[in-house]
Coordinates of C-alpha atoms in Angstrom, one line a residue:
M268 CA -2.4 37.8 -45.5
M269 CA -3.2 34.4 -43.2
L270 CA -4.6 35.5 -39.8
V271 CA -3.6 34.3 -36.6
S272 CA -5.3 34.8 -32.9
K273 CA -4.4 33.0 -29.5
H274 CA -7.2 31.9 -27.4
F275 CA -5.7 30.9 -23.3
F276 CA -6.3 28.6 -22.7
R277 CA -5.4 24.7 -20.5
L278 CA -7.7 21.9 -22.5
F279 CA -5.4 18.7 -20.4
P280 CA -4.7 19.8 -16.6
F281 CA -1.0 17.6 -16.2
A282 CA -3.1 15.4 -13.6
L283 CA -5.1 13.6 -16.0
L284 CA -1.9 12.7 -17.7
S285 CA -2.0 8.5 -16.6
A286 CA -5.8 8.7 -17.9
L287 CA -5.1 9.7 -20.7
I288 CA -1.5 7.8 -21.7
G289 CA -2.8 5.4 -24.0
C290 CA -5.6 8.1 -26.3
G291 CA -4.9 8.6 -29.6
S292 CA -7.5 10.9 -31.9
D293 CA -10.1 11.4 -29.3
S294 CA -13.5 12.4 -31.0
S295 CA -15.2 13.0 -27.6
T296 CA -12.5 16.2 -26.2
S297 CA -13.8 19.5 -26.9
A298 CA -12.1 22.7 -25.9
G299 CA -13.6 26.4 -25.1
E300 CA -13.3 29.4 -26.9
E301 CA -12.5 33.1 -25.9
S302 CA -12.4 35.7 -27.2
S303 CA -9.6 37.4 -27.9
S304 CA -7.3 39.7 -30.8
S305 CA -5.9 38.8 -34.0
E306 CA -2.5 39.3 -34.7
S307 CA -0.2 38.8 -37.8
S308 CA 1.7 35.9 -38.3
S309 CA 5.1 35.6 -38.9
S310 CA 8.5 34.0 -39.4
V311 CA 10.1 32.3 -36.3
E312 CA 13.8 31.9 -35.4
P313 CA 14.4 30.1 -32.1
S314 CA 17.6 30.1 -30.3
S315 CA 19.9 27.4 -31.1
S316 CA 22.8 25.9 -29.4
Y317 CA 23.4 23.7 -32.5
S318 CA 25.5 24.7 -35.0
N319 CA 23.9 22.5 -37.0
R320 CA 20.1 22.8 -37.5
L321 CA 18.4 23.1 -40.4
D322 CA 16.5 26.5 -41.5
V323 CA 13.0 25.2 -41.2
A324 CA 10.6 29.1 -42.4
Y325 CA 8.9 27.8 -38.6
A326 CA 5.0 29.9 -39.5
D327 CA 4.6 30.2 -35.3
S328 CA 5.2 28.4 -31.8
L329 CA 3.1 26.1 -31.0
T330 CA 2.2 26.2 -26.3
N331 CA -0.9 25.2 -24.5
D332 CA -3.1 27.8 -25.6
T333 CA -4.8 27.7 -28.7
L334 CA -3.1 28.4 -31.7
K335 CA -6.0 29.9 -34.1
I336 CA -5.0 29.9 -38.1
T337 CA -7.5 31.2 -41.4
Q338 CA -7.0 32.2 -44.1
G339 CA -5.8 36.2 -44.9
D340 CA -5.2 37.8 -48.8
S341 CA -1.7 35.1 -49.2
L342 CA -2.0 31.6 -50.0
R343 CA -0.2 28.8 -47.2
T344 CA -0.4 26.0 -48.9
S345 CA 1.5 23.9 -45.5
Y346 CA 2.5 25.3 -41.1
K347 CA 5.2 24.3 -39.9
L348 CA 5.1 25.9 -35.9
F349 CA 8.1 25.6 -33.7
L350 CA 7.4 23.4 -30.8
G351 CA 10.8 23.6 -29.3
E352 CA 14.2 22.2 -27.6
Y353 CA 13.2 18.3 -26.1
S354 CA 14.9 15.3 -24.0
K355 CA 14.3 12.0 -24.9
G356 CA 11.5 10.5 -23.2
T357 CA 8.4 14.0 -23.5
L358 CA 5.3 13.7 -24.1
I359 CA 4.3 15.7 -26.8
R360 CA 0.1 15.6 -26.7
I361 CA -1.6 17.6 -30.0
I362 CA -4.6 19.3 -29.3
G363 CA -7.0 20.4 -32.9
K364 CA -9.4 20.0 -34.3
K365 CA -9.9 22.3 -38.7
S366 CA -13.6 23.5 -40.8
G367 CA -13.0 24.0 -44.9
G368 CA -9.6 23.9 -46.9
H369 CA -7.6 20.0 -46.4
A370 CA -5.8 19.6 -43.9
D371 CA -6.1 16.7 -43.9
S372 CA -2.4 15.5 -42.0
L373 CA -0.2 15.9 -39.4
F374 CA 3.1 15.0 -38.3
V375 CA 5.5 16.4 -35.5
R376 CA 9.1 15.8 -36.2
E377 CA 12.9 16.3 -35.6
E378 CA 14.7 19.3 -37.0
Q379 CA 16.9 16.2 -38.7
G380 CA 14.3 14.4 -39.9
T381 CA 12.8 12.3 -37.5
I382 CA 8.9 12.5 -37.9
L383 CA 7.3 11.2 -34.4
I384 CA 4.6 7.9 -34.5
P385 CA 1.2 9.2 -33.5
E386 CA -1.1 7.7 -31.6
S387 CA -5.0 8.2 -33.2
Y388 CA -7.2 5.7 -33.1
T389 CA -10.9 5.6 -33.5
L390 CA -14.1 4.4 -31.8
D391 CA -16.1 1.8 -33.4
E392 CA -20.1 2.6 -32.6
N393 CA -20.3 -0.1 -30.7
G394 CA -16.7 2.4 -28.7
D395 CA -14.2 -0.6 -29.9
T396 CA -10.5 0.7 -30.4
T397 CA -9.5 0.3 -33.6
Y398 CA -5.7 1.7 -33.1
S399 CA -4.1 3.7 -37.0
T400 CA -0.4 1.5 -37.3
Q401 CA -0.2 2.1 -40.7
N402 CA 0.2 6.0 -41.9
L403 CA 3.2 8.2 -39.6
Y404 CA 0.8 11.3 -39.2
T405 CA -2.7 12.4 -37.9
V406 CA -5.9 13.9 -38.6
L407 CA -7.7 16.7 -37.7
G408 CA -10.6 16.5 -36.4
T409 CA -13.8 18.3 -38.1
D410 CA -16.9 18.3 -35.4
E411 CA -14.7 17.5 -32.6
Y412 CA -11.2 18.7 -31.2
T413 CA -8.6 15.2 -32.0
V414 CA -6.5 14.3 -29.3
T415 CA -2.9 12.2 -30.1
N416 CA 0.1 11.2 -27.6
F417 CA 3.5 12.0 -29.5
V418 CA 6.5 10.3 -27.8
T419 CA 10.5 10.5 -28.4
T420 CA 11.4 7.6 -28.0
A421 CA 15.3 8.0 -30.4
E422 CA 17.4 11.8 -30.1
S423 CA 16.6 15.2 -28.6
G424 CA 16.3 17.3 -30.5
F425 CA 14.5 20.4 -32.0
Y426 CA 10.8 19.1 -32.5
Y427 CA 7.2 20.5 -34.6
V428 CA 3.9 20.5 -35.8
D429 CA 4.0 20.4 -39.7
I430 CA 0.8 20.8 -41.5
P431 CA 1.9 20.2 -44.9
Q432 CA -1.4 20.8 -47.1
V433 CA -3.4 23.5 -45.9
S434 CA -5.3 24.4 -48.6
L435 CA -4.9 24.4 -52.4
D436 CA -7.9 26.5 -53.2
K437 CA -7.5 30.1 -52.4
D438 CA -10.8 30.7 -53.4
S439 CA -11.7 28.4 -50.3
T440 CA -11.2 29.5 -46.4
Y441 CA -10.4 27.6 -43.9
T442 CA -10.1 27.7 -39.7
I443 CA -7.3 25.9 -38.2
R444 CA -7.5 25.6 -33.6
I445 CA -5.0 24.2 -32.4
A446 CA -2.7 23.4 -29.0
A447 CA 0.2 21.3 -28.0
E448 CA 0.7 19.6 -24.3
M449 CA 4.1 18.9 -23.2
Y450 CA 5.9 16.9 -20.3
P451 CA 9.7 17.2 -21.2
G452 CA 11.5 13.7 -20.2
Y453 CA 8.8 12.8 -18.6
F454 CA 9.2 9.3 -19.8
S455 CA 12.6 8.0 -17.8
Y456 CA 12.8 5.0 -19.8
T457 CA 12.3 4.8 -23.3
G458 CA 13.2 1.4 -24.6
D459 CA 16.4 1.8 -25.5
S460 CA 18.0 -0.5 -23.3
S461 CA 16.8 -3.8 -21.5
T462 CA 17.6 -3.1 -18.3
V463 CA 17.5 0.5 -15.2
D464 CA 18.1 0.6 -11.6
L465 CA 16.1 1.2 -9.6
S466 CA 15.1 3.5 -5.6
L467 CA 13.0 2.7 -3.5
G468 CA 10.4 6.1 -3.3
D469 CA 10.7 6.4 -7.3
T470 CA 7.9 6.6 -10.2
I471 CA 9.6 5.4 -13.0
H472 CA 7.4 5.6 -16.2
G473 CA 7.9 3.9 -19.1
V474 CA 7.7 3.8 -22.2
F475 CA 7.9 1.1 -25.8
L476 CA 8.0 1.9 -29.9
L477 CA 6.5 -1.3 -30.6
G478 CA 8.8 -4.0 -33.2
E479 CA 11.2 -1.4 -31.9
S480 CA 12.8 -1.1 -29.1
A481 CA 13.9 -3.5 -25.9
K482 CA 11.9 -6.3 -26.2
K483 CA 11.8 -6.3 -22.7
A484 CA 13.1 -4.4 -19.5
I485 CA 14.2 -4.7 -16.4
I486 CA 14.1 -2.9 -13.4
H487 CA 17.0 -3.5 -10.5
F488 CA 16.1 -2.9 -7.5
T489 CA 17.3 -3.5 -3.8
A490 CA 15.7 -3.9 -0.4
E491 CA 16.8 -4.8 3.0
T492 CA 15.2 -6.1 5.7
G493 CA 13.1 -3.8 8.3
K494 CA 11.6 -2.1 5.7
S495 CA 8.3 -3.1 4.1
I496 CA 8.1 -1.5 0.3
N497 CA 4.9 -1.2 -2.1
V498 CA 5.8 -1.9 -4.9
N499 CA 2.6 -1.2 -7.9
V500 CA 3.0 -1.6 -11.9
T501 CA 0.2 -0.9 -14.4
G502 CA 0.6 -0.5 -18.0
K503 CA -0.5 -1.0 -21.3
S504 CA -0.1 -3.3 -24.8
L505 CA 2.2 -5.7 -22.7
V506 CA 2.6 -9.4 -22.9
S507 CA 3.4 -10.0 -19.1
I508 CA 4.4 -8.1 -16.1
D509 CA 6.3 -10.4 -13.2
L510 CA 8.2 -9.5 -10.2
Q511 CA 11.1 -11.9 -8.9
K512 CA 12.7 -12.6 -5.8
E513 CA 16.8 -13.2 -7.5
D514 CA 15.3 -16.1 -9.6
A515 CA 12.1 -17.0 -8.1
T516 CA 8.3 -15.2 -9.2
I517 CA 6.6 -12.8 -6.1
A518 CA 3.8 -11.7 -8.5
T519 CA 2.6 -11.9 -12.4
G520 CA 0.1 -9.5 -13.9
T521 CA -0.9 -8.1 -17.4
S522 CA -1.3 -4.9 -17.2
S523 CA -1.0 -4.8 -13.4
I524 CA 0.3 -6.2 -10.0
D525 CA 0.4 -4.6 -7.1
E526 CA 2.1 -5.7 -4.1
Q527 CA 4.3 -5.6 -0.9
I528 CA 7.5 -7.1 0.7
L529 CA 8.5 -7.3 3.8
P530 CA 12.9 -8.5 2.9
K531 CA 14.0 -11.3 5.9
A532 CA 17.6 -10.2 4.8
S533 CA 18.7 -7.9 1.9
C534 CA 17.7 -9.5 -1.3
D535 CA 17.7 -8.5 -5.1
Y536 CA 13.9 -8.0 -6.6
S537 CA 13.9 -6.9 -9.8
V538 CA 10.3 -5.9 -11.9
Q539 CA 10.7 -8.2 -15.5
I540 CA 8.3 -6.2 -18.3
T541 CA 8.3 -8.0 -21.7
P542 CA 5.7 -5.7 -24.2
Q543 CA 3.8 -6.6 -27.4
S544 CA 6.1 -7.4 -30.3
F545 CA 4.5 -6.0 -32.8
P546 CA 2.3 -2.6 -33.2
N547 CA -1.3 -3.6 -34.4
Y548 CA -4.6 -2.1 -34.6
Q549 CA -5.8 -3.5 -30.4
T550 CA -2.2 -2.1 -29.1
G551 CA -1.8 0.6 -31.0
P552 CA 2.5 1.6 -31.5
Y553 CA 3.2 2.1 -27.6
A554 CA 3.7 -0.4 -25.1
Y555 CA 4.1 2.3 -21.6
F556 CA 3.9 1.2 -17.6
T557 CA 4.6 3.2 -14.5
I558 CA 5.6 1.1 -12.0
I559 CA 6.0 2.7 -8.3
T560 CA 7.4 1.8 -5.7
T561 CA 6.8 3.6 -1.2
S562 CA 8.8 2.4 1.0
R563 CA 9.5 2.3 5.3
N564 CA 11.2 1.8 8.8
L565 CA 9.5 -1.2 10.3
E566 CA 7.8 -1.0 13.6
Q567 CA 9.0 -2.7 16.6
G568 CA 8.2 -6.3 16.0
E569 CA 7.1 -5.9 11.9
Y570 CA 10.2 -7.9 11.8
F571 CA 11.9 -10.5 12.7
A572 CA 15.9 -9.1 14.4
N573 CA 13.5 -6.2 16.5
P574 CA 10.5 -8.8 17.7
D575 CA 8.7 -7.4 20.4
S576 CA 9.3 -9.1 23.9
I577 CA 7.5 -10.5 27.1
Q578 CA 9.6 -9.2 29.6
K579 CA 7.4 -11.4 32.6
V580 CA 5.7 -15.4 31.9
G581 CA 2.1 -13.5 32.9
D582 CA 2.1 -10.7 31.7
T583 CA -0.6 -9.7 28.5
L584 CA 2.0 -7.5 25.6
T585 CA -0.3 -5.3 24.1
I586 CA 1.2 -3.0 21.5
V587 CA -1.3 -0.4 19.8
R588 CA -0.5 0.7 16.3
E589 CA -1.6 3.5 14.3
R590 CA -3.9 4.0 12.1
N591 CA -1.3 3.6 9.0
D592 CA -1.9 3.8 5.6
A593 CA 1.6 2.3 4.3
A594 CA 0.6 -0.6 6.4
K595 CA -1.9 -1.8 5.5
Y596 CA -3.2 -3.2 8.0
Y597 CA -6.4 -4.3 6.8
L598 CA -4.6 -6.4 4.0
Y599 CA -1.5 -7.6 5.9
Q600 CA -1.0 -7.5 10.6
E601 CA 2.4 -9.1 11.2
Q602 CA 3.6 -9.5 14.6
Y603 CA 7.5 -10.8 15.7
V604 CA 7.0 -11.6 19.7
W605 CA 9.8 -13.1 21.8
L606 CA 8.5 -15.9 24.3
A607 CA 11.0 -17.1 26.0
D608 CA 14.2 -19.4 26.3
L609 CA 13.1 -23.2 27.3
A610 CA 16.0 -26.0 27.9
Q611 CA 15.0 -29.3 26.3
G612 CA 11.1 -30.4 27.2
D613 CA 9.9 -26.9 28.7
S614 CA 6.1 -26.3 27.3
I615 CA 4.7 -23.2 27.2
L616 CA 0.9 -22.0 25.8
I617 CA 1.3 -19.1 24.2
Y618 CA -2.1 -16.8 23.6
H619 CA -2.5 -14.6 20.8
D620 CA -5.6 -12.0 20.5
I621 CA -6.1 -8.6 18.1
E622 CA -8.3 -5.7 19.0
G623 CA -10.0 -3.2 15.9
Y624 CA -9.4 -5.7 13.5
Y625 CA -12.2 -8.8 12.1
T626 CA -11.2 -12.0 13.5
G627 CA -12.7 -16.1 13.4
A628 CA -13.7 -18.6 10.8
S629 CA -13.3 -15.6 7.6
Y630 CA -10.7 -14.1 8.8
P631 CA -8.0 -16.6 9.4
A632 CA -5.2 -15.3 10.5
T633 CA -1.4 -18.4 11.1
Y634 CA 0.6 -18.9 14.4
T635 CA 4.1 -19.7 14.0
V636 CA 7.0 -20.8 16.2
L637 CA 9.9 -19.4 15.4
N638 CA 14.1 -20.9 16.5
A639 CA 16.0 -17.9 16.5
E640 CA 17.9 -18.7 13.4
G641 CA 14.0 -18.0 12.3
D642 CA 13.3 -20.9 11.3
S643 CA 9.7 -22.5 11.8
V644 CA 9.9 -25.0 13.9
A645 CA 5.8 -25.6 15.4
N646 CA 2.5 -24.0 14.7
I647 CA -0.2 -23.2 17.4
T648 CA -4.0 -22.5 17.1
A649 CA -6.8 -20.9 19.5
T650 CA -7.4 -24.1 20.8
S651 CA -4.5 -26.1 20.8
P652 CA -1.5 -23.2 22.0
E653 CA 0.5 -25.5 23.6
F654 CA 4.5 -26.1 22.2
I655 CA 7.6 -28.1 23.4
A656 CA 10.6 -26.5 23.2
P657 CA 12.8 -29.5 20.6
E658 CA 16.0 -27.7 22.0
K659 CA 16.8 -24.8 24.1
G660 CA 17.0 -21.6 22.2
A661 CA 15.0 -18.7 22.6
Y662 CA 11.5 -18.2 20.6
Y663 CA 9.6 -16.4 19.2
L664 CA 6.0 -16.4 17.4
H665 CA 5.3 -15.3 14.2
Y666 CA 1.9 -14.4 13.6
V667 CA 0.3 -13.4 10.0
R668 CA -3.3 -12.5 9.4
L669 CA -4.4 -11.3 5.9
N670 CA -7.2 -8.9 4.6
S671 CA -9.5 -7.9 8.0
P672 CA -11.4 -4.9 8.0
P673 CA -11.1 -2.9 10.5
K674 CA -14.5 -2.4 12.8
T675 CA -13.9 1.4 13.3
E676 CA -12.7 4.6 10.6
S677 CA -9.8 5.1 13.5
Q678 CA -8.3 1.8 12.0
E679 CA -6.1 1.4 15.1
L680 CA -4.5 -2.3 15.4
T681 CA -4.1 -3.0 19.4
L682 CA -2.3 -7.0 19.9
K683 CA -1.8 -9.3 22.6
A684 CA 0.0 -12.2 23.2
V685 CA 0.8 -13.5 26.5
I686 CA 2.7 -16.9 27.5
Q687 CA 2.0 -19.0 30.4
R688 CA 5.0 -22.4 31.5
L689 CA 2.8 -25.3 33.2
N690 CA 4.9 -26.1 36.9
Y691 CA 6.7 -22.6 36.5
V692 CA 5.7 -20.8 39.3
T693 CA 7.1 -22.5 42.2
K694 CA 5.6 -19.6 44.7
F695 CA 2.7 -18.2 44.2
S696 CA 0.9 -16.5 47.7
F697 CA -1.4 -13.5 49.5
Y698 CA 1.0 -11.8 51.4
D699 CA 0.6 -9.3 53.9
E700 CA 3.2 -6.5 53.5
E701 CA 2.8 -4.7 57.2
K702 CA 4.1 -8.4 58.7
E703 CA 6.2 -9.0 56.1
K704 CA 4.3 -12.8 55.9
E705 CA 2.8 -14.5 54.1
L706 CA -1.7 -14.5 54.7
Q707 CA -4.5 -16.6 54.9
S708 CA -7.1 -15.4 55.8
K709 CA -8.5 -11.8 56.5
S710 CA -11.9 -9.9 57.9
A711 CA -14.8 -8.3 56.3
S712 CA -18.0 -6.8 57.6
I713 CA -21.5 -7.7 56.4
G714 CA -22.2 -4.7 53.4
D715 CA -18.6 -4.4 52.9
T716 CA -16.6 -4.5 49.4
L717 CA -13.0 -6.0 49.0
Y718 CA -11.2 -4.4 45.8
F719 CA -8.9 -7.5 44.1
E720 CA -6.5 -5.0 44.2
S721 CA -5.8 -4.5 47.7
L722 CA -4.2 -7.8 47.9
T723 CA -0.8 -8.5 47.4
L724 CA 0.6 -11.3 45.5
R725 CA 4.1 -12.3 45.7
A726 CA 5.3 -15.3 43.4
E727 CA 8.4 -16.8 42.3
P728 CA 10.7 -17.0 40.2
S729 CA 11.2 -13.5 38.8
D730 CA 10.1 -13.6 35.4
V731 CA 6.7 -13.9 36.6
S732 CA 4.5 -11.9 36.8
N733 CA 2.0 -12.2 40.6
Y734 CA -1.7 -11.1 38.3
A735 CA -3.7 -13.9 39.2
L736 CA -7.4 -15.0 37.8
W737 CA -10.3 -14.7 40.6
Y738 CA -12.3 -17.7 41.7
T739 CA -14.0 -19.1 44.6
P740 CA -16.4 -22.1 45.3
C741 CA -19.6 -22.4 44.4
A742 CA -21.5 -22.5 47.8
D743 CA -19.6 -19.5 48.5
L744 CA -21.5 -17.5 46.0
N745 CA -24.2 -17.8 48.5
F746 CA -22.3 -15.1 50.9
I747 CA -21.7 -12.6 47.8
Q748 CA -23.7 -10.5 45.2
S749 CA -23.0 -11.6 42.7
S750 CA -25.2 -12.4 39.2
Y751 CA -23.5 -15.7 39.4
T752 CA -25.6 -18.6 41.9
E753 CA -24.8 -21.7 43.2
G754 CA -26.7 -23.9 40.9
S755 CA -25.5 -22.3 37.9
C756 CA -21.9 -22.7 39.3
E757 CA -22.1 -26.1 39.9
S758 CA -24.2 -27.0 36.6
Y759 CA -20.7 -27.0 35.0
G760 CA -18.1 -27.0 37.5
T761 CA -17.4 -26.6 41.5
E762 CA -15.7 -23.4 40.9
Q763 CA -17.2 -19.7 39.6
L764 CA -14.4 -16.8 37.3
L765 CA -14.7 -13.9 38.5
S766 CA -15.5 -11.2 35.9
A767 CA -15.3 -8.2 38.5
T768 CA -12.3 -6.4 40.0
N769 CA -14.1 -7.4 44.2
I770 CA -16.7 -8.9 45.3
A771 CA -19.0 -7.9 47.4
I772 CA -20.0 -9.0 50.8
T773 CA -24.2 -9.6 51.1
S774 CA -25.4 -7.3 53.7
D775 CA -27.9 -10.5 54.8
A776 CA -27.0 -10.1 58.8
S777 CA -28.0 -14.5 59.7
H778 CA -24.2 -14.4 57.0
A779 CA -22.3 -13.4 59.7
G780 CA -20.0 -15.6 60.8
E781 CA -19.7 -17.6 57.5
I782 CA -16.2 -17.4 54.8
I783 CA -15.4 -16.9 51.5
R784 CA -13.2 -18.4 50.1
L785 CA -11.4 -15.7 47.7
I786 CA -8.6 -18.1 45.0
A787 CA -6.5 -16.7 44.0
Q788 CA -5.1 -18.9 39.9
S789 CA -1.5 -17.4 38.5
K790 CA -1.8 -15.6 34.6
A791 CA 1.4 -17.5 34.3
D792 CA 1.5 -20.9 35.7
P793 CA -2.9 -21.9 36.2
R794 CA -1.4 -24.5 38.2
A795 CA -0.2 -21.7 40.6
R796 CA -3.4 -21.1 43.2
D797 CA -3.6 -19.7 47.2
T798 CA -6.6 -19.8 48.3
L799 CA -8.3 -16.5 50.8
I800 CA -9.9 -17.6 53.8
V801 CA -11.8 -14.6 54.5
Y802 CA -14.6 -14.0 57.4
I803 CA -17.5 -12.4 57.3
N804 CA -18.4 -10.7 61.1
E805 CA -20.9 -8.6 62.1

């Protein structure tokens, strides 16, 4: 009699599936074995939901536990091992090897007669792959385990492994070790149609039986504004992969594309995949593809319909975006900022900066001014920040930077924007809140520190900020404690910009009776300034 035993180990975990798709007979694969008891084979009669199933005499069922077949007292010339009932698109992986006997062919069949095409290949001494495309069977390895893929591309049904010639010599001995891994419905596209609808967030695994399936697969999806969509496509034995927006091509490749889509309106998109026309020794019988889509809702400022807004002229808009692996700020940064409602001929100066990521000539950015319809009307730069409104309306800044690496592991992105309007500020002055009148002077003693935050500034109109830059004439540097000197200041101008948030009056008593002129310059309008006279007392 013939002896059958099962060894319980799993050869290829599902996590390796994507790496193995497209690999046929792999002589480098080996399987461990564990001891177990032997059991006599018996005819397997699986239950059937079909009334017209053929009467197939199965020797056993085949699973991902290794089945060991040896010759016993009786001679069996063929073997039929039941796999199960599976839907179209199922990936079947057969792992096996033999010693002794003939067993030079192995088929996977459906009970109604369909023979699945094996994907098997050999490697030469240089490591080059040659696929077998002439046979409907694969061959069991003799030294190492072979791995062969089959795909149920045609129909659902009951499938089994057929080893038609185990041994014709009753005096010979043989051993076959074989297992199967089944991935039901793994391929949602099997080449039986030319169009497929995709929902964002879905993953589609597809397969073509070359020469038999559709000549092209067109996968449709719709994307709306306010969404960020990542489309990743990989494939094997393909002529082309094309990502299209309506009739325009966005990205193209032969084995992969990885693209981010930021729709400005609701649009139809498609991934068009063209396989090789026929199987050959370089491609094998199948072509594969995987489409992975991810979608996230954009945050405020990431799309035109929901921009960030500058509240007051001269205020610095600061937006902090935490690390977002889906947004991939190291690849693509974008921000929309509402600037102002302007009349024709109004002039503004626009400044934008980032923190946390690299800038400079190696990581250039583009700054485009948009009108209320989202159309580009001007470009600005850091050295040419002025924009003059061509007509009345709302205006926006559109910032884009590509391929800027993060400076820290936090990958936090800080965006800053500020505008100035020349001759826009009508009043900018120091103000005494207690006396409710403008402040022109104040007194301080030798050694005192005057903090800028203790001084009140009034600005008009109401939509401008009262933030200021602080200056003092070069000569007045002699009366404050500072690293700046009168000489260094006069080498490039008449005033010194103060980087600190205060001035500390010198402790030199001889300076009593002198004055310090503290100048506040509006951040909203650099032409708006006021000067506070500080009298130095003993």
